[in-house]
Coordinates of C-alpha atoms in Angstrom, one line a residue:
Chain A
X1 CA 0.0 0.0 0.0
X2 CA 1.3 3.4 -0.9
X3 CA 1.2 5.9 2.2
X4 CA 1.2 9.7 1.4
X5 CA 2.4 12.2 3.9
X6 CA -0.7 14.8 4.6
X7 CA -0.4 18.3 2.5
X8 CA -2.6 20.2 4.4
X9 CA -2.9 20.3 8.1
X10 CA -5.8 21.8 9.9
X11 CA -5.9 21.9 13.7
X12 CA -8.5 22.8 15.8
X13 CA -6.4 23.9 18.7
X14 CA -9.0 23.6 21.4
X15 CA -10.2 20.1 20.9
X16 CA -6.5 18.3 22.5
X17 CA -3.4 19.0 22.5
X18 CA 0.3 16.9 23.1
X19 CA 1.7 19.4 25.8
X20 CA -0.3 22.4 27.2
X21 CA 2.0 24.3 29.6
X22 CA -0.3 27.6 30.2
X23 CA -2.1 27.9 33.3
X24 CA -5.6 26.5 33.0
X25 CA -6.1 25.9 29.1
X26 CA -9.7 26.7 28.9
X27 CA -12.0 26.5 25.9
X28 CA -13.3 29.6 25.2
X29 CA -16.8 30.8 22.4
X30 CA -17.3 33.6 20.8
X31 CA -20.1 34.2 18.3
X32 CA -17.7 36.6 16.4
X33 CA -14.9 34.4 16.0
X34 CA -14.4 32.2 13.1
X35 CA -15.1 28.6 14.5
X36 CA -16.6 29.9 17.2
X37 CA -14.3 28.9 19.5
X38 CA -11.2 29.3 20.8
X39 CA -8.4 28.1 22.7
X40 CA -6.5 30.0 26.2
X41 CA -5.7 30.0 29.4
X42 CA -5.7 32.5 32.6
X43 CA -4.7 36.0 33.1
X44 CA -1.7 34.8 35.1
X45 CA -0.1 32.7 32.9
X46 CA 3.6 32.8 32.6
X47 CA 6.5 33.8 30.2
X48 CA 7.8 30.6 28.3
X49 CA 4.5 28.7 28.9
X50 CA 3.8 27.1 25.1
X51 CA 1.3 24.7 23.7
X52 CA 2.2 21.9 20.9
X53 CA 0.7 19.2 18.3
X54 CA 2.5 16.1 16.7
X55 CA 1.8 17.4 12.7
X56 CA 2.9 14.9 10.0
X57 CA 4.1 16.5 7.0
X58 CA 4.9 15.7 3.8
X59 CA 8.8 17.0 2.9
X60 CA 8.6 20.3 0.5
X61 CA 7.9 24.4 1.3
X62 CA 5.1 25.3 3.7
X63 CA 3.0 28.0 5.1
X64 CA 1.6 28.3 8.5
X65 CA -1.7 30.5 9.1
X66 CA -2.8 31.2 12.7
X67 CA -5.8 32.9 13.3
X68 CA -6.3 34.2 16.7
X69 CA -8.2 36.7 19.1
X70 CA -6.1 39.9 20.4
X71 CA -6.8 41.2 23.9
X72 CA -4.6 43.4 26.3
X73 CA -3.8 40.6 28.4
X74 CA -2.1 38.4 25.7
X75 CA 1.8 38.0 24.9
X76 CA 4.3 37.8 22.3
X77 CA 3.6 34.6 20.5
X78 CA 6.5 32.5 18.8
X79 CA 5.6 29.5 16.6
X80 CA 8.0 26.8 16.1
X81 CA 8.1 23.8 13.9
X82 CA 10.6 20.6 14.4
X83 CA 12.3 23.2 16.9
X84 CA 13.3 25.8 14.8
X85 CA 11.3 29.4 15.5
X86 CA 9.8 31.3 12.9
X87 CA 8.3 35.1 12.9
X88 CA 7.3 35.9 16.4
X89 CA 3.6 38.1 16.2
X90 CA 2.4 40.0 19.2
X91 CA -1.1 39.1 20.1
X92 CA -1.7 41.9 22.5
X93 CA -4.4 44.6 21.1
X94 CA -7.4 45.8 21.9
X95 CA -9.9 42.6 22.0
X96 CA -10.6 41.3 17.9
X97 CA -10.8 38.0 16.4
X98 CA -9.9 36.5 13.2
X99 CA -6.7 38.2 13.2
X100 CA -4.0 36.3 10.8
X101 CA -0.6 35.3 11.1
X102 CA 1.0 33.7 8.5
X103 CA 4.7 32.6 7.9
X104 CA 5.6 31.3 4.4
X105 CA 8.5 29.7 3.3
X106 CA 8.7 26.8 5.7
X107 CA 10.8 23.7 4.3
X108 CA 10.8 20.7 5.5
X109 CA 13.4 18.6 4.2
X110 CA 12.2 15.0 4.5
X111 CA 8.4 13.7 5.3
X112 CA 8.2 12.8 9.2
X113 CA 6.5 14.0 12.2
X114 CA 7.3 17.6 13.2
X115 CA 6.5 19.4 16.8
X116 CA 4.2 22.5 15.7
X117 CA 4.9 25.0 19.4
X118 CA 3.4 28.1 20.3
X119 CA 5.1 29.8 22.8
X120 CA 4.7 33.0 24.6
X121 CA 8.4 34.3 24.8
X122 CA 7.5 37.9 25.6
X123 CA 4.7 40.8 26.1
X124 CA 4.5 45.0 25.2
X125 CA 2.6 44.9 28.1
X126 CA 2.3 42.9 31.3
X127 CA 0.9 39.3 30.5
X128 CA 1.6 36.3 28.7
X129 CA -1.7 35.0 27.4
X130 CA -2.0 33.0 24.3
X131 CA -5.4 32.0 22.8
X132 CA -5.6 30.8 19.3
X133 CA -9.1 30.0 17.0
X134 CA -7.4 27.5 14.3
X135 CA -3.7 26.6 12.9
X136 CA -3.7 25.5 9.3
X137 CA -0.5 23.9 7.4
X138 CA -0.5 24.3 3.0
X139 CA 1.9 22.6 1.3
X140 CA 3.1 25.3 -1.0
X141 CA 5.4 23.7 -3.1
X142 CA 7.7 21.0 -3.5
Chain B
X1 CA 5.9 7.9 4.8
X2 CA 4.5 9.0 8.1
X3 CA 0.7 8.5 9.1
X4 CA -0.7 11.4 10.4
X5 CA -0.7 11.9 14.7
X6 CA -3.7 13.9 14.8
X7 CA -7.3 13.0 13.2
X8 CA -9.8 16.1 13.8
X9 CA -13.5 14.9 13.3
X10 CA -16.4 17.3 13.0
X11 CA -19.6 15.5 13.9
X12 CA -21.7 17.6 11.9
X13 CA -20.0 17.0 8.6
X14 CA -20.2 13.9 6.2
X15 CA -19.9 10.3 7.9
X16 CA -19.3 7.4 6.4
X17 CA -22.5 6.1 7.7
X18 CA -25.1 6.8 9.7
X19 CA -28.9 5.7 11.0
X20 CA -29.4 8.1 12.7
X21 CA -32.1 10.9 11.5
X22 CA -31.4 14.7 12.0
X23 CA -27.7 14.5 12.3
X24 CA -26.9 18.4 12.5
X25 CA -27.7 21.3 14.8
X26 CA -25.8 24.6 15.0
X27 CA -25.9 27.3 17.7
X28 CA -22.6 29.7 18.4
X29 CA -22.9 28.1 22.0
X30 CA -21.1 25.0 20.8
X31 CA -17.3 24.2 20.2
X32 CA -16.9 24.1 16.3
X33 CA -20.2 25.9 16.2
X34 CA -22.8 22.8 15.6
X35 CA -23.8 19.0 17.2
X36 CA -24.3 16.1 14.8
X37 CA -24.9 12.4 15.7
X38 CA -28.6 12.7 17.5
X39 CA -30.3 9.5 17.8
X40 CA -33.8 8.4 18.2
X41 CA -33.6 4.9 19.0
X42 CA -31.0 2.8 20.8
X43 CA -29.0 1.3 17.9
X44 CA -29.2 3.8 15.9
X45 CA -25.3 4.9 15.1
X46 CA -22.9 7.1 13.3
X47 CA -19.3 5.4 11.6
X48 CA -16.4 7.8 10.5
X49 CA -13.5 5.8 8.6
X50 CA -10.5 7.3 10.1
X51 CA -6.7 6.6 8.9
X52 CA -4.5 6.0 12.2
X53 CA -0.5 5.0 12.5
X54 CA 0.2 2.1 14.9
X55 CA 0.7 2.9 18.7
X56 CA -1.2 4.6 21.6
X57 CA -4.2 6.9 20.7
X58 CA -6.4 9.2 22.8
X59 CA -9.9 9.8 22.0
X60 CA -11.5 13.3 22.9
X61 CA -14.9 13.8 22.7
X62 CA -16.9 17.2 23.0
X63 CA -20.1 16.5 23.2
X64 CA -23.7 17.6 25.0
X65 CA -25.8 16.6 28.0
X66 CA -29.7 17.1 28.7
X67 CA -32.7 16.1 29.9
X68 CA -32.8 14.3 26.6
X69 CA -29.8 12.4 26.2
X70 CA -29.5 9.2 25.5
X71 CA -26.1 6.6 26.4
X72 CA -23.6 6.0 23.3
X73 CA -21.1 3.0 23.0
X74 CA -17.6 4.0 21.0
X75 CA -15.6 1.7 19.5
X76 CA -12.5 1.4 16.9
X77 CA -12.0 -1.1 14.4
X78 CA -15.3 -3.1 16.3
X79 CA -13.2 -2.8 19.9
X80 CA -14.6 -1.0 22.8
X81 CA -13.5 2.3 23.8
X82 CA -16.0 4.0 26.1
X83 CA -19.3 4.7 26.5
X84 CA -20.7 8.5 26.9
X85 CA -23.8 9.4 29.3
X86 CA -25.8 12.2 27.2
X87 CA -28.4 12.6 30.1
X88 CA -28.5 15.1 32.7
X89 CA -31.4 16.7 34.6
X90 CA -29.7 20.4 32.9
X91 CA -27.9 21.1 29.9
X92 CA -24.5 21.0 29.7
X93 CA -22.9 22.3 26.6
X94 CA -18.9 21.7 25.9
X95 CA -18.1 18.8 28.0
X96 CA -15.0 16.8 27.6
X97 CA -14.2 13.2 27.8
X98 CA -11.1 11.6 27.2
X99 CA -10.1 8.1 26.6
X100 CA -6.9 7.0 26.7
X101 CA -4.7 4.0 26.4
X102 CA -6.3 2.5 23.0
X103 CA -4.2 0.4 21.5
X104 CA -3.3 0.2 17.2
X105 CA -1.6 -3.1 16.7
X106 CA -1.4 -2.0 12.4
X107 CA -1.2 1.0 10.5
X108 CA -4.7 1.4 8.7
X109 CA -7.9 2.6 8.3
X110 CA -10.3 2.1 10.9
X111 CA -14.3 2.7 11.8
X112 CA -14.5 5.3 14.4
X113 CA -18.7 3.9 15.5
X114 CA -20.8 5.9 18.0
X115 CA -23.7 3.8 18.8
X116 CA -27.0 5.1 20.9
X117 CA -27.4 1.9 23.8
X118 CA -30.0 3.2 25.2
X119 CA -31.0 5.7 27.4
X120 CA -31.4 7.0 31.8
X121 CA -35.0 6.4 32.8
X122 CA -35.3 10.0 33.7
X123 CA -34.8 11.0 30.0
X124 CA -37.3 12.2 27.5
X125 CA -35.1 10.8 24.6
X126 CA -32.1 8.8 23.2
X127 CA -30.3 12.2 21.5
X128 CA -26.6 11.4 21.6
X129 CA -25.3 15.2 20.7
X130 CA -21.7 15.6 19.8
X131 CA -20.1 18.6 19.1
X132 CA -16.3 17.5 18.2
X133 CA -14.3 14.1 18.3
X134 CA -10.7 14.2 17.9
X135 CA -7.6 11.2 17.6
X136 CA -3.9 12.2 18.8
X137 CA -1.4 9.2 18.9
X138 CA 0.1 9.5 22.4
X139 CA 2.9 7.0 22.0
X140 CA 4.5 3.9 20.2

């Protein structure tokens, strides 16, 4: 039987998740938000605290879309795939949803399982929330 | 080539098969936004064909309780995994049930089944309302 690694990778970050370091992950719903739900944790949370999904990926250029909530209380956010860190974004904003972050060029050199990580590595203001609505991966090219 | 580690199931969508009758409901008051897999009659049931690697897998399930819920059975390739009480004498939106520990001897593709069983005494109806299902591999 031939196997084919995936080519597109949608995640619904509040259904599970491998690791979930933020204080009280909580599953969050907003009529406003696409999906209408949403993935976070408490106001206390702290620096470094990150979340991360087993992806498995076929080998070839990829982009990563996030599309999160901003809100005062939220952090500097830094993705990472197989442990390498792309574009930070800062999440922290007056409160909106369906904000996008995308970072394009991604290779992955052979198929396998790569560690997709958000982590919250820094704040403009005084907290380290993260809270994310859904995390897509699109094979872009070969 | 690697199997995927993560299969994301939206109830509401298109199973493989199901006997059950009106299979979607939406309301922003739900996770992913809708419920799918009500039931009317105990054996009534929903299968989604799911493609899983070999190894240790958890099953979450987000799903709805009420005064007329009814009890599902889940099982994997025709092996029990759990069963889900959809009564409760309030409703309860968002709950979350994990089961852990299932075992995938082969890499493959498998029937995900939810099957009504029945239903509490106290309950006006076998509805079995699920609002999100979702397989992550938690080890070899």
């Amino acid at each position: 039987m031939t196997v084919y690694a995936p080519r597109h990778v949608d995640i619904w970050p509040w259904t599970n998740w491998k690791a979930n370091t933020y204080t009280t992950p909580t599953r969050g719903l907003n009529s406003g938000a696409l999906g209408f739900a949403f993935i976070g944790c408490v106001h206390t949370t702290p620096i470094n605290s990150y979340m991360a999904w087993d992806v498995a990926l076929d080998s070839g250029t990829w982009t990563l879309t996030i599309i999160y909530p901003k809100y005062t209380d939220q952090g500097i956010i830094t993705p990472s795939l197989g442990g390498s860190n792309l574009t930070a974004y800062d999440s922290r904003s007056s409160l909106s949803y369906n904000n996008v972050y995308k970072a394009t060029g991604i290779t992955v050199a052979t198929p396998g399982v790569y560690e997709l990580r958000l982590t919250s590595t820094g704040t403009s203001g005084t907290q380290y929330v993260c809270t994310v609505q859904l995390i897509t991966l699109t094979r872009t090219g070969a | 080539m690697d199997l995927p580690r993560r299969v994301e199931i939206v109830p509401w969508g298109n199973p493989k098969v199901t006997t059950t009758g009106s299979l979607r409901q939406q309301s922003s008051s739900y996770l992913s936004g809708g419920n799918g897999g009500f039931a009317t009659a105990s054996g009534q049931y929903t299968t989604f064909e799911v493609l899983l690697d070999s190894g240790t897998w958890t099953l979450t399930v987000i799903y709805m309780r009420g005064t007329n819920g009814g009890q599902t059975a889940i099982t994997l390739g025709g092996a029990a995994v759990g069963n889900v009480e959809h009564y409760n004498n309030n409703s309860l939106l968002n709950q979350v049930i994990e089961f852990s520990g299932i075992s995938v001897a082969s890499p493959g593709w498998y029937d995900l089944t939810i099957t009504c069983t029945g239903k509490n005494a106290s309950s006006t109806n076998y509805f079995c309302q699920y609002h999100f299902l979702a397989l992550r591999r938690t080890g070899a």
